[in-house]
PDB file of C-alpha atoms in Angstrom:
ATOM      1  CA  MET A 947      36.509 -26.422  49.976  1.00 45.00           C
ATOM      2  CA  THR A 948      36.735 -28.773  47.023  1.00 50.00           C
ATOM      3  CA  LYS A 949      36.682 -32.500  47.721  1.00 63.00           C
ATOM      4  CA  PHE A 950      39.064 -33.139  44.825  1.00 76.00           C
ATOM      5  CA  GLU A 951      42.803 -33.066  45.492  1.00 87.00           C
ATOM      6  CA  TRP A 952      44.203 -30.991  42.631  1.00 92.00           C
ATOM      7  CA  SER A 953      47.766 -31.364  43.896  1.00 89.00           C
ATOM      8  CA  GLN A 954      47.731 -35.100  43.090  1.00 89.00           C
ATOM      9  CA  ILE A 955      46.639 -34.719  39.470  1.00 89.00           C
ATOM     10  CA  THR A 956      48.605 -36.012  36.479  1.00 89.00           C
ATOM     11  CA  ARG A 957      47.855 -36.122  32.754  1.00 92.00           C
ATOM     12  CA  GLY A 958      46.693 -39.305  31.057  1.00 91.00           C
ATOM     13  CA  PRO A 959      47.790 -40.530  27.597  1.00 90.00           C
ATOM     14  CA  LYS A 960      44.796 -39.298  25.564  1.00 90.00           C
ATOM     15  CA  LYS A 961      45.544 -36.529  23.061  1.00 91.00           C
ATOM     16  CA  PRO A 962      44.215 -33.033  23.891  1.00 94.00           C
ATOM     17  CA  LEU A 963      41.357 -31.433  22.025  1.00 92.00           C
ATOM     18  CA  LEU A 964      40.784 -27.736  21.433  1.00 93.00           C
ATOM     19  CA  MET A 965      37.390 -26.034  21.750  1.00 91.00           C
ATOM     20  CA  LEU A 966      36.327 -22.447  21.074  1.00 90.00           C
ATOM     21  CA  GLY A 967      33.523 -20.838  23.065  1.00 86.00           C
ATOM     22  CA  ASN A 968      31.012 -18.203  22.047  1.00 77.00           C
ATOM     23  CA  PRO A 969      29.396 -15.629  24.345  1.00 65.00           C
ATOM     24  CA  PRO A 970      26.880 -17.267  26.732  1.00 62.00           C
ATOM     25  CA  ARG A 971      23.233 -17.108  25.690  1.00 65.00           C
ATOM     26  CA  GLU A 972      20.546 -17.140  28.395  1.00 61.00           C
ATOM     27  CA  GLY A 973      23.033 -18.450  30.932  1.00 55.00           C
ATOM     28  CA  VAL A 974      24.205 -21.394  28.816  1.00 64.00           C
ATOM     29  CA  ILE A 975      27.834 -21.643  27.754  1.00 70.00           C
ATOM     30  CA  ASP A 976      28.412 -22.970  24.242  1.00 77.00           C
ATOM     31  CA  ALA A 977      31.719 -24.438  23.078  1.00 84.00           C
ATOM     32  CA  ASN A 978      32.599 -26.445  19.978  1.00 87.00           C
ATOM     33  CA  ARG A 979      35.564 -28.484  18.858  1.00 91.00           C
ATOM     34  CA  VAL A 980      38.031 -27.377  16.193  1.00 90.00           C
ATOM     35  CA  ASP A 981      40.401 -29.599  14.202  1.00 90.00           C
ATOM     36  CA  THR A 982      44.091 -29.366  15.103  1.00 90.00           C
ATOM     37  CA  SER A 983      47.173 -30.775  13.435  1.00 90.00           C
ATOM     38  CA  PRO A 984      49.438 -33.325  15.200  1.00 91.00           C
ATOM     39  CA  ASP A 985      52.073 -30.694  16.004  1.00 90.00           C
ATOM     40  CA  VAL A 986      49.422 -28.444  17.572  1.00 91.00           C
ATOM     41  CA  LYS A 987      48.164 -31.385  19.669  1.00 92.00           C
ATOM     42  CA  ASP A 988      51.702 -31.962  20.904  1.00 92.00           C
ATOM     43  CA  GLU A 989      52.036 -28.290  21.788  1.00 93.00           C
ATOM     44  CA  LEU A 990      48.675 -28.328  23.611  1.00 94.00           C
ATOM     45  CA  ALA A 991      49.856 -31.355  25.575  1.00 94.00           C
ATOM     46  CA  GLY A 992      52.957 -29.416  26.602  1.00 94.00           C
ATOM     47  CA  ILE A 993      50.890 -26.433  27.674  1.00 94.00           C
ATOM     48  CA  SER A 994      48.606 -28.655  29.724  1.00 95.00           C
ATOM     49  CA  ASP A 995      51.662 -30.237  31.372  1.00 94.00           C
ATOM     50  CA  VAL A 996      52.669 -26.748  32.524  1.00 94.00           C
ATOM     51  CA  ALA A 997      49.173 -26.312  33.989  1.00 95.00           C
ATOM     52  CA  PHE A 998      49.323 -29.707  35.723  1.00 94.00           C
ATOM     53  CA  ALA A 999      52.679 -28.751  37.242  1.00 94.00           C
ATOM     54  CA  ARG A1000      51.192 -25.514  38.579  1.00 95.00           C
ATOM     55  CA  LEU A1001      48.321 -27.471  40.141  1.00 94.00           C
ATOM     56  CA  ARG A1002      50.739 -29.873  41.822  1.00 93.00           C
ATOM     57  CA  GLU A1003      53.338 -27.365  42.953  1.00 94.00           C
ATOM     58  CA  PHE A1004      51.366 -24.220  43.812  1.00 94.00           C
ATOM     59  CA  GLU A1005      49.552 -23.641  47.096  1.00 93.00           C
ATOM     60  CA  MET A1006      45.816 -24.343  47.114  1.00 93.00           C
ATOM     61  CA  LEU A1007      43.532 -21.883  48.918  1.00 92.00           C
ATOM     62  CA  PRO A1008      39.761 -22.118  49.544  1.00 90.00           C
ATOM     63  CA  TYR A1009      37.945 -19.880  47.065  1.00 87.00           C
ATOM     64  CA  SER A1010      37.414 -16.265  48.121  1.00 78.00           C
ATOM     65  CA  GLU A1011      36.187 -13.251  46.172  1.00 67.00           C
ATOM     66  CA  THR A1012      38.057 -10.867  48.462  1.00 67.00           C
ATOM     67  CA  GLN A1013      41.351 -12.548  49.274  1.00 73.00           C
ATOM     68  CA  ILE A1014      44.208 -11.885  46.897  1.00 74.00           C
ATOM     69  CA  ILE A1015      46.386 -14.721  45.630  1.00 82.00           C
ATOM     70  CA  GLU A1016      50.082 -14.626  44.907  1.00 83.00           C
ATOM     71  CA  GLY A1017      51.772 -15.914  41.770  1.00 85.00           C
ATOM     72  CA  ASP A1018      52.357 -19.340  43.334  1.00 91.00           C
ATOM     73  CA  GLN A1019      48.808 -19.869  44.630  1.00 93.00           C
ATOM     74  CA  TYR A1020      45.372 -20.721  43.238  1.00 94.00           C
ATOM     75  CA  PHE A1021      41.818 -21.023  44.526  1.00 94.00           C
ATOM     76  CA  VAL A1022      39.878 -24.280  44.683  1.00 94.00           C
ATOM     77  CA  GLY A1023      36.200 -24.981  45.273  1.00 90.00           C
ATOM     78  CA  SER A1024      33.072 -26.389  43.698  1.00 87.00           C
ATOM     79  CA  LEU A1025      31.207 -24.643  40.887  1.00 82.00           C
ATOM     80  CA  ALA A1026      27.939 -25.106  42.768  1.00 76.00           C
ATOM     81  CA  SER A1027      29.054 -23.377  45.967  1.00 77.00           C
ATOM     82  CA  ILE A1028      31.084 -20.646  44.253  1.00 78.00           C
ATOM     83  CA  LEU A1029      28.322 -19.622  41.860  1.00 71.00           C
ATOM     84  CA  GLY A1030      25.619 -19.638  44.523  1.00 61.00           C
ATOM     85  CA  LEU A1031      23.979 -22.971  43.819  1.00 47.00           C
ATOM     86  CA  ASP A1032      24.531 -24.484  47.267  1.00 44.00           C
ATOM     87  CA  ILE A1033      20.795 -24.610  47.979  1.00 38.00           C
ATOM     88  CA  ASP A1034      20.940 -27.041  50.883  1.00 42.00           C
ATOM     89  CA  GLY A1035      23.516 -24.979  52.756  1.00 39.00           C
ATOM     90  CA  LEU A1036      21.472 -21.794  52.402  1.00 38.00           C
ATOM     91  CA  LYS A1037      18.198 -23.480  53.261  1.00 39.00           C
ATOM     92  CA  ASN A1038      19.601 -25.051  56.410  1.00 33.00           C
ATOM     93  CA  ALA A1039      20.949 -21.708  57.612  1.00 37.00           C
ATOM     94  CA  SER A1040      17.670 -19.805  57.707  1.00 40.00           C
ATOM     95  CA  GLY A1041      14.982 -21.606  55.733  1.00 43.00           C
ATOM     96  CA  VAL A1042      15.374 -19.283  52.765  1.00 43.00           C
ATOM     97  CA  GLU A1043      15.266 -21.250  49.524  1.00 45.00           C
ATOM     98  CA  LEU A1044      16.981 -19.911  46.407  1.00 41.00           C
ATOM     99  CA  PRO A1045      15.557 -21.273  43.134  1.00 41.00           C
ATOM    100  CA  LEU A1046      18.259 -23.064  41.169  1.00 38.00           C
ATOM    101  CA  ASP A1047      17.582 -21.164  37.956  1.00 40.00           C
ATOM    102  CA  ASP A1048      17.669 -17.778  39.650  1.00 39.00           C
ATOM    103  CA  VAL A1049      21.248 -17.725  40.856  1.00 39.00           C
ATOM    104  CA  GLY A1050      23.527 -18.703  38.029  1.00 43.00           C
ATOM    105  CA  PRO A1051      24.027 -20.137  34.564  1.00 46.00           C
ATOM    106  CA  ASP A1052      23.915 -23.770  33.581  1.00 49.00           C
ATOM    107  CA  VAL A1053      27.342 -24.631  34.959  1.00 52.00           C
ATOM    108  CA  THR A1054      27.134 -28.116  33.460  1.00 60.00           C
ATOM    109  CA  ALA A1055      27.083 -26.628  29.939  1.00 69.00           C
ATOM    110  CA  LEU A1056      30.858 -26.827  29.569  1.00 77.00           C
ATOM    111  CA  THR A1057      31.141 -30.483  30.587  1.00 77.00           C
ATOM    112  CA  THR A1058      28.097 -31.264  28.436  1.00 78.00           C
ATOM    113  CA  ALA A1059      29.744 -29.573  25.449  1.00 80.00           C
ATOM    114  CA  ILE A1060      32.932 -31.575  26.029  1.00 84.00           C
ATOM    115  CA  ALA A1061      30.997 -34.856  26.186  1.00 82.00           C
ATOM    116  CA  ARG A1062      29.184 -33.918  22.979  1.00 81.00           C
ATOM    117  CA  ALA A1063      32.495 -33.114  21.276  1.00 82.00           C
ATOM    118  CA  ARG A1064      33.919 -36.468  22.338  1.00 82.00           C
ATOM    119  CA  ALA A1065      30.898 -38.317  20.926  1.00 84.00           C
ATOM    120  CA  THR A1066      30.671 -36.696  17.506  1.00 81.00           C
ATOM    121  CA  ASP A1067      32.844 -35.991  14.504  1.00 82.00           C
ATOM    122  CA  ALA A1068      31.425 -32.466  14.207  1.00 83.00           C
ATOM    123  CA  ARG A1069      34.040 -29.701  13.989  1.00 87.00           C
ATOM    124  CA  LEU A1070      33.914 -25.967  13.498  1.00 85.00           C
ATOM    125  CA  THR A1071      34.608 -25.089   9.889  1.00 83.00           C
ATOM    126  CA  LEU A1072      37.136 -22.466   8.865  1.00 80.00           C
ATOM    127  CA  ALA A1073      34.278 -20.126   7.923  1.00 80.00           C
ATOM    128  CA  GLU A1074      32.655 -20.612  11.336  1.00 81.00           C
ATOM    129  CA  VAL A1075      35.948 -19.941  13.098  1.00 80.00           C
ATOM    130  CA  GLU A1076      36.571 -16.775  11.097  1.00 75.00           C
ATOM    131  CA  ALA A1077      32.995 -15.542  11.610  1.00 77.00           C
ATOM    132  CA  GLY A1078      32.729 -16.456  15.289  1.00 73.00           C
ATOM    133  CA  LYS A1079      33.162 -13.995  18.153  1.00 77.00           C
ATOM    134  CA  PHE A1080      34.908 -16.369  20.516  1.00 83.00           C
ATOM    135  CA  VAL A1081      35.358 -15.203  24.088  1.00 86.00           C
ATOM    136  CA  PHE A1082      37.239 -18.212  25.448  1.00 90.00           C
ATOM    137  CA  TYR A1083      39.050 -21.370  24.398  1.00 91.00           C
ATOM    138  CA  VAL A1084      39.286 -24.711  26.153  1.00 93.00           C
ATOM    139  CA  VAL A1085      42.081 -27.260  26.052  1.00 95.00           C
ATOM    140  CA  VAL A1086      40.606 -30.587  27.145  1.00 94.00           C
ATOM    141  CA  VAL A1087      42.824 -33.408  28.382  1.00 94.00           C
ATOM    142  CA  GLN A1088      42.162 -36.435  30.543  1.00 92.00           C
ATOM    143  CA  ASP A1089      43.802 -37.098  33.876  1.00 91.00           C
ATOM    144  CA  SER A1090      45.319 -40.439  34.868  1.00 90.00           C
ATOM    145  CA  GLU A1091      41.861 -41.641  35.928  1.00 91.00           C
ATOM    146  CA  GLY A1092      40.390 -40.937  32.500  1.00 91.00           C
ATOM    147  CA  VAL A1093      38.351 -37.913  33.645  1.00 91.00           C
ATOM    148  CA  ASP A1094      38.198 -34.837  31.414  1.00 92.00           C
ATOM    149  CA  ILE A1095      39.977 -31.717  32.637  1.00 93.00           C
ATOM    150  CA  ALA A1096      38.985 -28.480  30.893  1.00 93.00           C
ATOM    151  CA  PHE A1097      41.637 -25.757  30.979  1.00 95.00           C
ATOM    152  CA  VAL A1098      39.951 -22.472  30.070  1.00 94.00           C
ATOM    153  CA  ARG A1099      41.341 -19.128  28.970  1.00 92.00           C
ATOM    154  CA  LYS A1100      39.404 -15.935  28.225  1.00 90.00           C
ATOM    155  CA  THR A1101      40.391 -14.462  24.878  1.00 86.00           C
ATOM    156  CA  THR A1102      39.542 -11.640  22.514  1.00 74.00           C
ATOM    157  CA  GLY A1103      39.195 -14.049  19.587  1.00 65.00           C
ATOM    158  CA  LEU A1104      41.084 -14.113  16.317  1.00 66.00           C
ATOM    159  CA  LYS A1105      43.833 -11.618  15.598  1.00 63.00           C
ATOM    160  CA  VAL A1106      43.251  -9.920  12.274  1.00 57.00           C
ATOM    161  CA  ALA A1107      44.838  -7.119  10.297  1.00 55.00           C
ATOM    162  CA  THR A1108      43.084  -3.781  10.770  1.00 57.00           C
ATOM    163  CA  ALA A1109      43.564  -0.187   9.722  1.00 59.00           C
ATOM    164  CA  ASN A1110      46.077   0.377  12.526  1.00 68.00           C
ATOM    165  CA  LYS A1111      48.040  -2.905  12.527  1.00 69.00           C
ATOM    166  CA  PHE A1112      49.056  -5.850  10.345  1.00 70.00           C
ATOM    167  CA  PHE A1113      51.000  -9.071  10.828  1.00 70.00           C
ATOM    168  CA  MET A1114      54.023 -10.429   9.026  1.00 72.00           C
ATOM    169  CA  ARG A1115      55.813 -13.757   8.763  1.00 70.00           C
ATOM    170  CA  PHE A1116      59.456 -14.291   7.973  1.00 73.00           C
ATOM    171  CA  ALA A1117      60.927 -16.844   5.575  1.00 71.00           C
ATOM    172  CA  ASP A1118      63.696 -15.407   3.437  1.00 73.00           C
ATOM    173  CA  LYS A1119      62.038 -12.026   3.776  1.00 73.00           C
ATOM    174  CA  MET A1120      59.160 -10.367   5.578  1.00 75.00           C
ATOM    175  CA  ALA A1121      55.748 -11.059   4.027  1.00 68.00           C
ATOM    176  CA  LYS A1122      52.345  -9.768   5.026  1.00 67.00           C
ATOM    177  CA  LEU A1123      50.142 -12.344   6.716  1.00 67.00           C
ATOM    178  CA  GLU A1124      46.586 -11.962   5.459  1.00 63.00           C
ATOM    179  CA  ASP A1125      44.829 -14.841   7.222  1.00 66.00           C
ATOM    180  CA  PRO A1126      43.426 -14.464  10.753  1.00 69.00           C
ATOM    181  CA  ILE A1127      45.640 -15.933  13.471  1.00 73.00           C
ATOM    182  CA  PHE A1128      44.722 -17.473  16.818  1.00 77.00           C
ATOM    183  CA  ARG A1129      46.929 -17.160  19.876  1.00 80.00           C
ATOM    184  CA  ILE A1130      47.217 -19.773  22.640  1.00 84.00           C
ATOM    185  CA  ASP A1131      48.766 -18.691  25.960  1.00 86.00           C
ATOM    186  CA  TYR A1132      50.778 -20.945  28.235  1.00 86.00           C
ATOM    187  CA  HIS A1133      48.778 -19.949  31.318  1.00 92.00           C
ATOM    188  CA  PHE A1134      45.071 -20.638  31.779  1.00 95.00           C
ATOM    189  CA  ASP A1135      42.491 -18.753  33.853  1.00 94.00           C
ATOM    190  CA  PHE A1136      40.932 -21.809  35.490  1.00 94.00           C
ATOM    191  CA  ALA A1137      40.502 -25.586  35.245  1.00 94.00           C
ATOM    192  CA  VAL A1138      37.256 -27.548  35.582  1.00 92.00           C
ATOM    193  CA  ARG A1139      36.906 -31.205  36.517  1.00 91.00           C
ATOM    194  CA  GLY A1140      33.235 -32.090  36.894  1.00 86.00           C
ATOM    195  CA  ASP A1141      31.950 -29.759  39.625  1.00 84.00           C
ATOM    196  CA  ASP A1142      35.437 -28.994  40.931  1.00 91.00           C
ATOM    197  CA  VAL A1143      37.298 -25.903  39.801  1.00 92.00           C
ATOM    198  CA  ALA A1144      40.824 -24.533  40.267  1.00 95.00           C
ATOM    199  CA  ILE A1145      41.134 -20.796  39.612  1.00 94.00           C
ATOM    200  CA  TRP A1146      44.158 -18.661  38.805  1.00 94.00           C
ATOM    201  CA  ASN A1147      42.232 -15.616  37.516  1.00 89.00           C
ATOM    202  CA  VAL A1148      39.044 -14.884  39.481  1.00 82.00           C
ATOM    203  CA  ASP A1149      37.924 -11.943  37.323  1.00 77.00           C
ATOM    204  CA  ASN A1150      38.016 -13.956  34.099  1.00 83.00           C
ATOM    205  CA  PHE A1151      36.339 -16.933  35.773  1.00 85.00           C
ATOM    206  CA  LEU A1152      33.391 -14.809  36.935  1.00 77.00           C
ATOM    207  CA  ALA A1153      33.235 -12.981  33.596  1.00 75.00           C
ATOM    208  CA  LEU A1154      32.726 -16.292  31.781  1.00 80.00           C
ATOM    209  CA  PHE A1155      30.578 -18.204  34.260  1.00 73.00           C
ATOM    210  CA  GLY A1156      28.767 -15.459  36.146  1.00 66.00           C
ATOM    211  CA  ASP A1157      25.245 -14.746  34.839  1.00 65.00           C
ATOM    212  CA  GLN A1158      24.788 -11.160  35.978  1.00 69.00           C
ATOM    213  CA  ASP A1159      21.083 -10.934  35.098  1.00 71.00           C
ATOM    214  CA  ALA A1160      20.317 -14.093  37.041  1.00 71.00           C
ATOM    215  CA  LEU A1161      22.442 -12.825  39.926  1.00 76.00           C
ATOM    216  CA  LYS A1162      20.426  -9.598  40.124  1.00 81.00           C
ATOM    217  CA  LYS A1163      17.171 -11.556  40.170  1.00 83.00           C
ATOM    218  CA  ALA A1164      18.420 -13.447  43.213  1.00 84.00           C
ATOM    219  CA  VAL A1165      19.365 -10.316  45.198  1.00 90.00           C
ATOM    220  CA  PRO A1166      16.116 -10.215  47.280  1.00 92.00           C
ATOM    221  CA  SER A1167      16.820 -13.761  48.464  1.00 90.00           C
ATOM    222  CA  PHE A1168      20.408 -12.864  49.333  1.00 90.00           C
ATOM    223  CA  VAL A1169      19.250  -9.778  51.269  1.00 95.00           C
ATOM    224  CA  GLN A1170      16.776 -11.899  53.206  1.00 93.00           C
ATOM    225  CA  GLU A1171      19.511 -14.420  53.903  1.00 92.00           C
ATOM    226  CA  LEU A1172      21.830 -11.654  55.144  1.00 95.00           C
ATOM    227  CA  ASN A1173      19.155 -10.242  57.441  1.00 95.00           C
ATOM    228  CA  SER A1174      18.314 -13.697  58.835  1.00 93.00           C
ATOM    229  CA  ASN A1175      21.923 -14.494  59.689  1.00 93.00           C
ATOM    230  CA  LEU A1176      22.912 -11.062  61.023  1.00 95.00           C
ATOM    231  CA  GLY A1177      23.002 -10.755  64.809  1.00 94.00           C
ATOM    232  CA  ILE A1178      20.902  -7.561  64.575  1.00 95.00           C
ATOM    233  CA  GLN A1179      17.965  -6.854  62.274  1.00 95.00           C
ATOM    234  CA  LEU A1180      18.029  -4.525  59.290  1.00 97.00           C
ATOM    235  CA  SER A1181      15.256  -1.964  59.012  1.00 96.00           C
ATOM    236  CA  GLU A1182      12.713  -2.454  56.222  1.00 96.00           C
ATOM    237  CA  SER A1183      13.939   0.682  54.453  1.00 96.00           C
ATOM    238  CA  THR A1184      17.525  -0.601  54.606  1.00 97.00           C
ATOM    239  CA  MET A1185      16.530  -3.931  53.078  1.00 97.00           C
ATOM    240  CA  THR A1186      14.642  -2.120  50.316  1.00 96.00           C
ATOM    241  CA  SER A1187      17.625   0.125  49.586  1.00 96.00           C
ATOM    242  CA  MET A1188      19.957  -2.864  49.497  1.00 96.00           C
ATOM    243  CA  LYS A1189      17.687  -4.716  47.049  1.00 95.00           C
ATOM    244  CA  ASP A1190      17.497  -1.631  44.827  1.00 94.00           C
ATOM    245  CA  ALA A1191      21.292  -1.268  44.846  1.00 93.00           C
ATOM    246  CA  GLY A1192      21.739  -4.910  43.861  1.00 90.00           C
ATOM    247  CA  ASP A1193      19.148  -4.623  41.110  1.00 88.00           C
ATOM    248  CA  HIS A1194      20.883  -1.643  39.510  1.00 85.00           C
ATOM    249  CA  GLY A1195      24.491  -2.764  39.696  1.00 77.00           C
ATOM    250  CA  SER A1196      26.185  -6.146  39.292  1.00 76.00           C
ATOM    251  CA  ARG A1197      29.002  -5.057  41.604  1.00 80.00           C
ATOM    252  CA  PHE A1198      26.525  -4.528  44.437  1.00 88.00           C
ATOM    253  CA  ALA A1199      24.742  -7.777  43.561  1.00 88.00           C
ATOM    254  CA  GLN A1200      28.001  -9.734  43.800  1.00 82.00           C
ATOM    255  CA  GLN A1201      28.904  -8.098  47.087  1.00 88.00           C
ATOM    256  CA  ILE A1202      25.469  -8.708  48.630  1.00 92.00           C
ATOM    257  CA  ARG A1203      25.697 -12.375  47.673  1.00 86.00           C
ATOM    258  CA  ARG A1204      29.198 -12.559  49.138  1.00 85.00           C
ATOM    259  CA  VAL A1205      28.230 -10.809  52.382  1.00 91.00           C
ATOM    260  CA  SER A1206      25.159 -13.024  52.867  1.00 90.00           C
ATOM    261  CA  ARG A1207      27.527 -16.007  53.176  1.00 83.00           C
ATOM    262  CA  LEU A1208      29.930 -14.582  55.760  1.00 88.00           C
ATOM    263  CA  SER A1209      30.464 -17.125  58.517  1.00 87.00           C
ATOM    264  CA  TYR A1210      30.621 -14.507  61.287  1.00 93.00           C
ATOM    265  CA  LEU A1211      27.363 -12.612  60.569  1.00 94.00           C
ATOM    266  CA  ARG A1212      25.730 -14.028  63.705  1.00 94.00           C
ATOM    267  CA  GLU A1213      28.527 -12.469  65.788  1.00 94.00           C
ATOM    268  CA  ILE A1214      27.653  -8.965  64.564  1.00 94.00           C
ATOM    269  CA  GLU A1215      25.319  -7.731  67.300  1.00 94.00           C
ATOM    270  CA  GLN A1216      24.207  -4.257  68.360  1.00 94.00           C
ATOM    271  CA  ALA A1217      27.135  -3.504  70.702  1.00 93.00           C
ATOM    272  CA  SER A1218      29.896  -4.666  68.338  1.00 94.00           C
ATOM    273  CA  LEU A1219      28.304  -2.943  65.350  1.00 95.00           C
ATOM    274  CA  ALA A1220      27.862   0.328  67.243  1.00 94.00           C
ATOM    275  CA  SER A1221      31.526   0.227  68.277  1.00 94.00           C
ATOM    276  CA  TYR A1222      32.639  -0.349  64.682  1.00 95.00           C
ATOM    277  CA  LEU A1223      30.408   2.483  63.423  1.00 95.00           C
ATOM    278  CA  GLU A1224      31.921   4.841  65.944  1.00 94.00           C
ATOM    279  CA  ASP A1225      35.422   3.764  64.953  1.00 94.00           C
ATOM    280  CA  VAL A1226      34.837   4.778  61.305  1.00 94.00           C
ATOM    281  CA  SER A1227      32.524   7.728  61.987  1.00 93.00           C
ATOM    282  CA  ALA A1228      34.990  10.122  60.339  1.00 92.00           C
ATOM    283  CA  ILE A1229      33.680   9.132  56.898  1.00 92.00           C
ATOM    284  CA  GLY A1230      30.215  10.478  57.824  1.00 92.00           C
ATOM    285  CA  HIS A1231      28.394   7.272  56.896  1.00 93.00           C
ATOM    286  CA  GLY A1232      25.096   8.230  58.539  1.00 95.00           C
ATOM    287  CA  ILE A1233      24.442   4.624  59.619  1.00 96.00           C
ATOM    288  CA  ARG A1234      22.720   4.352  62.985  1.00 94.00           C
ATOM    289  CA  VAL A1235      21.412   1.675  65.331  1.00 94.00           C
ATOM    290  CA  GLU A1236      18.022   2.478  66.836  1.00 91.00           C
ATOM    291  CA  GLY A1237      15.272   0.353  68.324  1.00 88.00           C
ATOM    292  CA  GLY A1238      17.250  -2.837  67.819  1.00 90.00           C
ATOM    293  CA  GLU A1239      17.541  -2.230  64.071  1.00 95.00           C
ATOM    294  CA  VAL A1240      20.198  -0.959  61.690  1.00 96.00           C
ATOM    295  CA  HIS A1241      19.181   2.059  59.607  1.00 97.00           C
ATOM    296  CA  VAL A1242      21.331   2.702  56.527  1.00 97.00           C
ATOM    297  CA  PRO A1243      20.815   5.703  54.192  1.00 96.00           C
ATOM    298  CA  ASP A1244      20.626   4.920  50.479  1.00 95.00           C
ATOM    299  CA  GLU A1245      23.972   6.542  49.803  1.00 95.00           C
ATOM    300  CA  ALA A1246      25.676   4.497  52.542  1.00 95.00           C
ATOM    301  CA  ILE A1247      24.691   0.994  51.352  1.00 96.00           C
ATOM    302  CA  GLY A1248      28.150   0.524  49.840  1.00 94.00           C
ATOM    303  CA  SER A1249      29.877   1.603  53.043  1.00 95.00           C
ATOM    304  CA  PHE A1250      27.666  -0.718  55.101  1.00 96.00           C
ATOM    305  CA  LEU A1251      28.520  -3.710  52.923  1.00 95.00           C
ATOM    306  CA  HIS A1252      32.229  -2.829  53.166  1.00 94.00           C
ATOM    307  CA  LEU A1253      31.812  -2.586  56.912  1.00 95.00           C
ATOM    308  CA  LEU A1254      30.218  -6.038  57.158  1.00 95.00           C
ATOM    309  CA  GLU A1255      33.157  -7.441  55.186  1.00 93.00           C
ATOM    310  CA  GLN A1256      35.547  -5.630  57.567  1.00 93.00           C
ATOM    311  CA  ARG A1257      37.030  -3.668  54.677  1.00 92.00           C
ATOM    312  CA  LEU A1258      36.839  -0.340  56.556  1.00 93.00           C
ATOM    313  CA  TRP A1259      39.546   0.324  59.077  1.00 91.00           C
ATOM    314  CA  LYS A1260      41.171   3.243  60.867  1.00 91.00           C
ATOM    315  CA  GLY A1261      44.922   3.712  60.763  1.00 91.00           C
ATOM    316  CA  HIS A1262      46.571   3.423  64.177  1.00 89.00           C
ATOM    317  CA  PHE A1263      49.018   6.248  63.534  1.00 93.00           C
ATOM    318  CA  ASP A1264      47.066   8.899  61.646  1.00 92.00           C
ATOM    319  CA  GLY A1265      43.438   8.006  62.422  1.00 89.00           C
ATOM    320  CA  THR A1266      42.522   8.015  58.703  1.00 93.00           C
ATOM    321  CA  VAL A1267      39.705   5.666  57.724  1.00 92.00           C
ATOM    322  CA  ARG A1268      40.685   3.445  54.820  1.00 92.00           C
ATOM    323  CA  ARG A1269      38.906   0.912  52.619  1.00 90.00           C
ATOM    324  CA  ALA A1270      40.637  -2.303  51.647  1.00 87.00           C
ATOM    325  CA  GLN A1271      40.030  -3.352  48.031  1.00 76.00           C
ATOM    326  CA  ALA A1272      41.300  -6.855  48.771  1.00 72.00           C
ATOM    327  CA  PHE A1273      43.204  -8.615  51.516  1.00 74.00           C
ATOM    328  CA  ALA A1274      45.221 -11.698  52.333  1.00 70.00           C
ATOM    329  CA  ALA A1275      44.344 -13.459  55.585  1.00 69.00           C
ATOM    330  CA  MET A1276      47.357 -13.984  57.851  1.00 73.00           C
TER     331      MET A1276
END
């Protein structure tokens, strides 16, 4: 849970600045400032006020990659813990140490870029804006304590006329608009304040901050962590299969990381696991418990991970085994 109280935040008097971000390179996020006119600054201030109101009025929930959030809720947490950089917590749990540069991008790159933009007169030129392939924009304002708040939105970049569409403007008549246009939305995907983050759109947050190559490299450590915390041991072949699955697919890598952090892993022992396996046996998972170890076929790694997350369940009325894509804790 974040230590910062987002619900108490208010905007300070400093004018907003606008930054455009390019695709991350080698895990580092790059963003640069662009000049804006006074009327655009006023509009950006209004948009940020809407975001501040949402932070104050909406319900805060601890970050979760599986829980769904409603339109009047948002997730909060720290960048370090969410992106897998909580080294001390993992090390204390089982003695497994995850190298800092193996689990995520340089999450300080955004705040570093903002500080650099504040300290220099450098701006993106029109040519650089038109040539850039921007994947996100940032509206930076300061809160009442003078701390920068970065409101971030994933974008597809500039809107330009193509063979299948063109834009027009209206004065006394419709006229074709030749220049590229840039769209700013009134809702952001997430907000960053130092190491604290508030998230409205989890998918876009992970798409921008999640370094998938680095995540895959860390999979063996996550598998070892999972095995150490589980109340029953995984067989060597199961651990190998799980590592292979994580290495070949980012979806598996994300899920393995997520499962390795489940607070109740120690409670999953042979008897409770066997009972759960029997309950969902209709799907023919092929998972078995023998000799005090769990043996999972290659093709059932996904089902096993879903099982550990309690995503598999049998309907009380028809006996059909279902898989939950997401859930909301009651």
